[in-house]
mmCIF file of C-alpha atoms in Angstrom:
data_model
loop_
_atom_site.group_PDB
_atom_site.id
_atom_site.type_symbol
_atom_site.label_atom_id
_atom_site.label_comp_id
_atom_site.label_asym_id
_atom_site.label_seq_id
_atom_site.Cartn_x
_atom_site.Cartn_y
_atom_site.Cartn_z
ATOM 1 C CA MET A 296 -1.316 -5.191 29.002
ATOM 2 C CA GLN A 297 -2.439 -8.468 28.351
ATOM 3 C CA ASN A 298 -0.177 -11.167 27.505
ATOM 4 C CA GLU A 299 1.742 -9.776 24.566
ATOM 5 C CA ALA A 300 2.418 -13.653 23.410
ATOM 6 C CA LEU A 301 -1.251 -13.881 23.493
ATOM 7 C CA LEU A 302 -1.866 -10.353 21.704
ATOM 8 C CA VAL A 303 0.010 -11.528 18.851
ATOM 9 C CA SER A 304 -1.187 -15.028 18.305
ATOM 10 C CA GLN A 305 -5.002 -13.369 18.443
ATOM 11 C CA ALA A 306 -3.635 -10.422 15.778
ATOM 12 C CA ALA A 307 -1.911 -13.211 13.953
ATOM 13 C CA LEU A 308 -4.227 -16.050 13.810
ATOM 14 C CA SER A 309 -7.684 -14.434 13.651
ATOM 15 C CA GLY A 310 -6.866 -10.970 12.259
ATOM 16 C CA ASP A 311 -8.428 -9.328 16.009
ATOM 17 C CA ARG A 312 -8.160 -5.735 15.518
ATOM 18 C CA LYS A 313 -8.411 -5.136 18.798
ATOM 19 C CA ALA A 314 -5.951 -7.359 20.107
ATOM 20 C CA PHE A 315 -3.313 -5.850 17.478
ATOM 21 C CA GLY A 316 -4.827 -2.290 18.412
ATOM 22 C CA GLN A 317 -3.158 -2.924 22.353
ATOM 23 C CA LEU A 318 0.626 -3.656 20.828
ATOM 24 C CA VAL A 319 0.214 -0.480 18.941
ATOM 25 C CA GLU A 320 -0.726 1.366 22.043
ATOM 26 C CA ALA A 321 2.004 -0.359 24.001
ATOM 27 C CA TYR A 322 4.741 -0.193 21.488
ATOM 28 C CA GLN A 323 3.761 3.569 19.629
ATOM 29 C CA SER A 324 5.922 5.549 21.656
ATOM 30 C CA PRO A 325 8.868 3.773 21.804
ATOM 31 C CA ILE A 326 8.869 3.141 18.106
ATOM 32 C CA ARG A 327 8.419 6.903 17.607
ATOM 33 C CA ARG A 328 10.942 8.006 19.951
ATOM 34 C CA PHE A 329 13.404 5.318 18.221
ATOM 35 C CA LEU A 330 12.649 6.951 14.697
ATOM 36 C CA PHE A 331 12.740 10.157 15.936
ATOM 37 C CA TYR A 332 16.892 10.132 17.393
ATOM 38 C CA LEU A 333 16.915 8.268 14.020
ATOM 39 C CA SER A 334 15.562 11.216 11.498
ATOM 40 C CA GLY A 335 15.160 14.399 13.210
ATOM 41 C CA ASP A 336 12.336 14.675 12.234
ATOM 42 C CA GLU A 337 9.023 14.646 14.810
ATOM 43 C CA GLU A 338 6.770 14.412 10.895
ATOM 44 C CA MET A 339 8.915 11.934 9.549
ATOM 45 C CA SER A 340 9.064 9.919 12.882
ATOM 46 C CA LYS A 341 5.020 9.618 13.022
ATOM 47 C CA ASP A 342 4.884 8.584 8.998
ATOM 48 C CA LEU A 343 7.338 5.953 9.725
ATOM 49 C CA ALA A 344 5.870 4.909 12.889
ATOM 50 C CA GLN A 345 2.350 4.356 11.469
ATOM 51 C CA GLU A 346 3.882 2.525 8.280
ATOM 52 C CA THR A 347 5.733 0.635 10.597
ATOM 53 C CA PHE A 348 2.095 -0.957 12.093
ATOM 54 C CA ILE A 349 1.009 -0.959 8.902
ATOM 55 C CA LYS A 350 3.508 -3.211 7.705
ATOM 56 C CA ALA A 351 3.476 -5.476 10.911
ATOM 57 C CA TRP A 352 -0.349 -5.511 10.286
ATOM 58 C CA LEU A 353 -0.127 -6.992 6.962
ATOM 59 C CA ASN A 354 2.628 -9.197 7.745
ATOM 60 C CA ILE A 355 1.906 -10.384 11.514
ATOM 61 C CA GLY A 356 1.016 -13.690 10.277
ATOM 62 C CA SER A 357 4.605 -14.424 9.317
ATOM 63 C CA PHE A 358 5.569 -13.543 12.919
ATOM 64 C CA ARG A 359 7.255 -16.953 14.263
ATOM 65 C CA ALA A 360 8.041 -16.215 17.783
ATOM 66 C CA ILE A 361 11.577 -16.639 16.610
ATOM 67 C CA ALA A 362 12.180 -13.507 18.135
ATOM 68 C CA LYS A 363 10.067 -11.290 20.669
ATOM 69 C CA PHE A 364 7.733 -9.341 18.966
ATOM 70 C CA SER A 365 9.031 -6.332 19.670
ATOM 71 C CA THR A 366 12.481 -7.271 18.295
ATOM 72 C CA TRP A 367 10.436 -7.959 15.122
ATOM 73 C CA LEU A 368 8.932 -4.462 15.481
ATOM 74 C CA TYR A 369 11.820 -2.466 15.516
ATOM 75 C CA ARG A 370 13.218 -4.523 13.076
ATOM 76 C CA ILE A 371 10.545 -2.914 10.913
ATOM 77 C CA ALA A 372 10.543 0.349 11.710
ATOM 78 C CA TYR A 373 14.601 0.199 11.087
ATOM 79 C CA ASN A 374 14.611 -0.961 7.632
ATOM 80 C CA ASN A 375 11.449 1.730 7.017
ATOM 81 C CA TYR A 376 13.748 4.777 7.840
ATOM 82 C CA TYR A 377 16.666 2.890 6.124
ATOM 83 C CA ASP A 378 14.240 2.605 3.284
ATOM 84 C CA TYR A 379 12.964 5.892 3.411
ATOM 85 C CA VAL A 380 16.461 7.178 3.345
ATOM 86 C CA ARG A 381 17.530 5.311 0.514
ATOM 87 C CA GLU A 382 14.767 5.780 -1.451
ATOM 88 C CA SER A 383 14.387 9.651 -0.953
ATOM 89 C CA LYS A 384 18.553 9.604 -1.403
ATOM 90 C CA ALA A 385 18.606 12.040 1.361
ATOM 91 C CA VAL A 386 21.225 12.561 3.461
ATOM 92 C CA VAL A 387 19.692 12.732 6.567
ATOM 93 C CA ASN A 388 21.711 15.392 8.667
ATOM 94 C CA VAL A 389 20.211 15.612 12.326
ATOM 95 C CA ASP A 390 20.194 19.003 13.362
ATOM 96 C CA ALA A 391 20.669 19.904 16.746
ATOM 97 C CA ASP A 392 18.976 22.718 16.825
ATOM 98 C CA SER A 393 15.905 21.542 14.515
ATOM 99 C CA LEU A 394 15.939 18.675 16.967
ATOM 100 C CA ARG A 395 15.402 20.906 20.377
ATOM 101 C CA ASP A 396 12.946 22.734 18.865
ATOM 102 C CA LYS A 397 10.969 19.692 17.703
ATOM 103 C CA MET A 398 11.355 17.814 21.374
ATOM 104 C CA THR A 399 7.884 17.842 22.852
ATOM 105 C CA ALA A 400 7.485 18.621 26.539
ATOM 106 C CA ASP A 401 6.400 15.353 27.593
ATOM 107 C CA THR A 402 9.231 13.388 25.925
ATOM 108 C CA PRO A 403 10.671 11.493 28.620
ATOM 109 C CA ASP A 404 14.417 12.184 27.732
ATOM 110 C CA ARG A 405 14.085 15.522 28.199
ATOM 111 C CA ASP A 406 16.139 15.606 31.126
ATOM 112 C CA PHE A 407 19.432 14.912 29.176
ATOM 113 C CA GLY A 408 19.227 18.011 27.817
ATOM 114 C CA MET A 409 20.539 19.242 24.291
ATOM 115 C CA ASP A 410 24.091 18.033 25.250
ATOM 116 C CA PHE A 411 22.950 14.297 24.517
ATOM 117 C CA GLU A 412 21.242 15.093 21.246
ATOM 118 C CA ARG A 413 24.254 17.463 19.871
ATOM 119 C CA ALA A 414 26.502 14.362 21.107
ATOM 120 C CA LEU A 415 24.202 11.744 19.187
ATOM 121 C CA LEU A 416 25.255 13.754 16.137
ATOM 122 C CA ILE A 417 28.940 13.099 16.499
ATOM 123 C CA LEU A 418 27.941 9.406 15.920
ATOM 124 C CA LYS A 419 28.356 7.150 12.479
ATOM 125 C CA LYS A 420 24.424 6.068 12.216
ATOM 126 C CA ASP A 421 24.959 2.641 13.230
ATOM 127 C CA GLU A 422 26.496 3.657 16.361
ATOM 128 C CA ARG A 423 23.920 5.969 16.799
ATOM 129 C CA THR A 424 21.296 3.538 16.009
ATOM 130 C CA ALA A 425 22.869 0.624 18.434
ATOM 131 C CA MET A 426 23.318 3.012 20.978
ATOM 132 C CA LEU A 427 19.874 4.490 20.791
ATOM 133 C CA LEU A 428 18.367 0.978 20.807
ATOM 134 C CA PHE A 429 20.810 -0.099 23.729
ATOM 135 C CA TYR A 430 20.783 2.728 26.120
ATOM 136 C CA MET A 431 17.418 4.566 25.200
ATOM 137 C CA GLU A 432 15.189 1.651 24.488
ATOM 138 C CA ASP A 433 16.537 -1.203 26.538
ATOM 139 C CA GLN A 434 17.369 -3.741 24.103
ATOM 140 C CA THR A 435 19.571 -6.335 24.741
ATOM 141 C CA ILE A 436 22.650 -7.001 22.411
ATOM 142 C CA ALA A 437 21.276 -10.038 20.845
ATOM 143 C CA LYS A 438 18.033 -8.145 20.289
ATOM 144 C CA ILE A 439 19.553 -4.769 18.401
ATOM 145 C CA SER A 440 21.807 -7.676 16.186
ATOM 146 C CA LYS A 441 18.498 -9.303 15.036
ATOM 147 C CA ILE A 442 17.102 -5.813 14.776
ATOM 148 C CA MET A 443 20.043 -4.110 12.899
ATOM 149 C CA ASN A 444 20.932 -7.498 11.065
ATOM 150 C CA CYS A 445 24.776 -7.638 12.022
ATOM 151 C CA PRO A 446 26.556 -9.877 14.382
ATOM 152 C CA ALA A 447 27.052 -9.384 17.978
ATOM 153 C CA GLY A 448 30.226 -8.332 18.117
ATOM 154 C CA THR A 449 29.979 -5.676 15.348
ATOM 155 C CA ILE A 450 27.188 -4.229 17.887
ATOM 156 C CA LYS A 451 29.590 -4.499 20.773
ATOM 157 C CA SER A 452 32.118 -2.420 18.525
ATOM 158 C CA HIS A 453 29.581 0.009 17.460
ATOM 159 C CA LEU A 454 28.625 0.569 21.084
ATOM 160 C CA HIS A 455 32.399 0.718 22.325
ATOM 161 C CA ARG A 456 33.209 3.208 19.763
ATOM 162 C CA GLY A 457 29.902 5.140 20.313
ATOM 163 C CA LYS A 458 30.459 5.211 23.919
ATOM 164 C CA GLU A 459 34.208 6.092 23.299
ATOM 165 C CA LYS A 460 33.386 9.315 21.175
ATOM 166 C CA LEU A 461 30.189 10.550 23.538
ATOM 167 C CA ALA A 462 32.794 10.163 26.846
ATOM 168 C CA LYS A 463 35.286 12.466 24.374
ATOM 169 C CA TYR A 464 32.656 14.615 23.550
ATOM 170 C CA PHE A 465 31.396 15.561 27.149
ATOM 171 C CA ILE A 466 35.363 15.658 28.661
ATOM 172 C CA ASN A 467 36.031 17.970 26.090
ATOM 173 C CA GLY A 468 32.830 20.098 25.637
#
């Protein structure tokens, strides 16, 4: 991929759709995976990812490069998911069995097996979000703090509690 900063500036300043398309190609799979692990619904994750990129395109002019583009994009995805949950007044319950059925064969994290997906179910949504961003998407605590719009100390607490719960889950079965 061409230099990300250059692509972002081309998309923002001149409305270069080709440059933005390269950004979509680079981030489409990670954003879908993130939304899938939050929702457990493949179709919803595709729809929310598409909405994320539409919002990013429409608002790219407001991107100020205070944070990395990926942080800004994950923040949009995170907000889309929770807006959807609030608007639909749906309580999103990720069912481990349906999660397994919906996982595609090309999902790179499939080797974790269903134990990992089941284990995610025991976490609160903020713990799950922090854990997914940190361990699955390799985001830093500072980036997760920006994405989730909460202090770094809170993210560290979510990660600590999430790790403790997962450790108990895997030790006790």
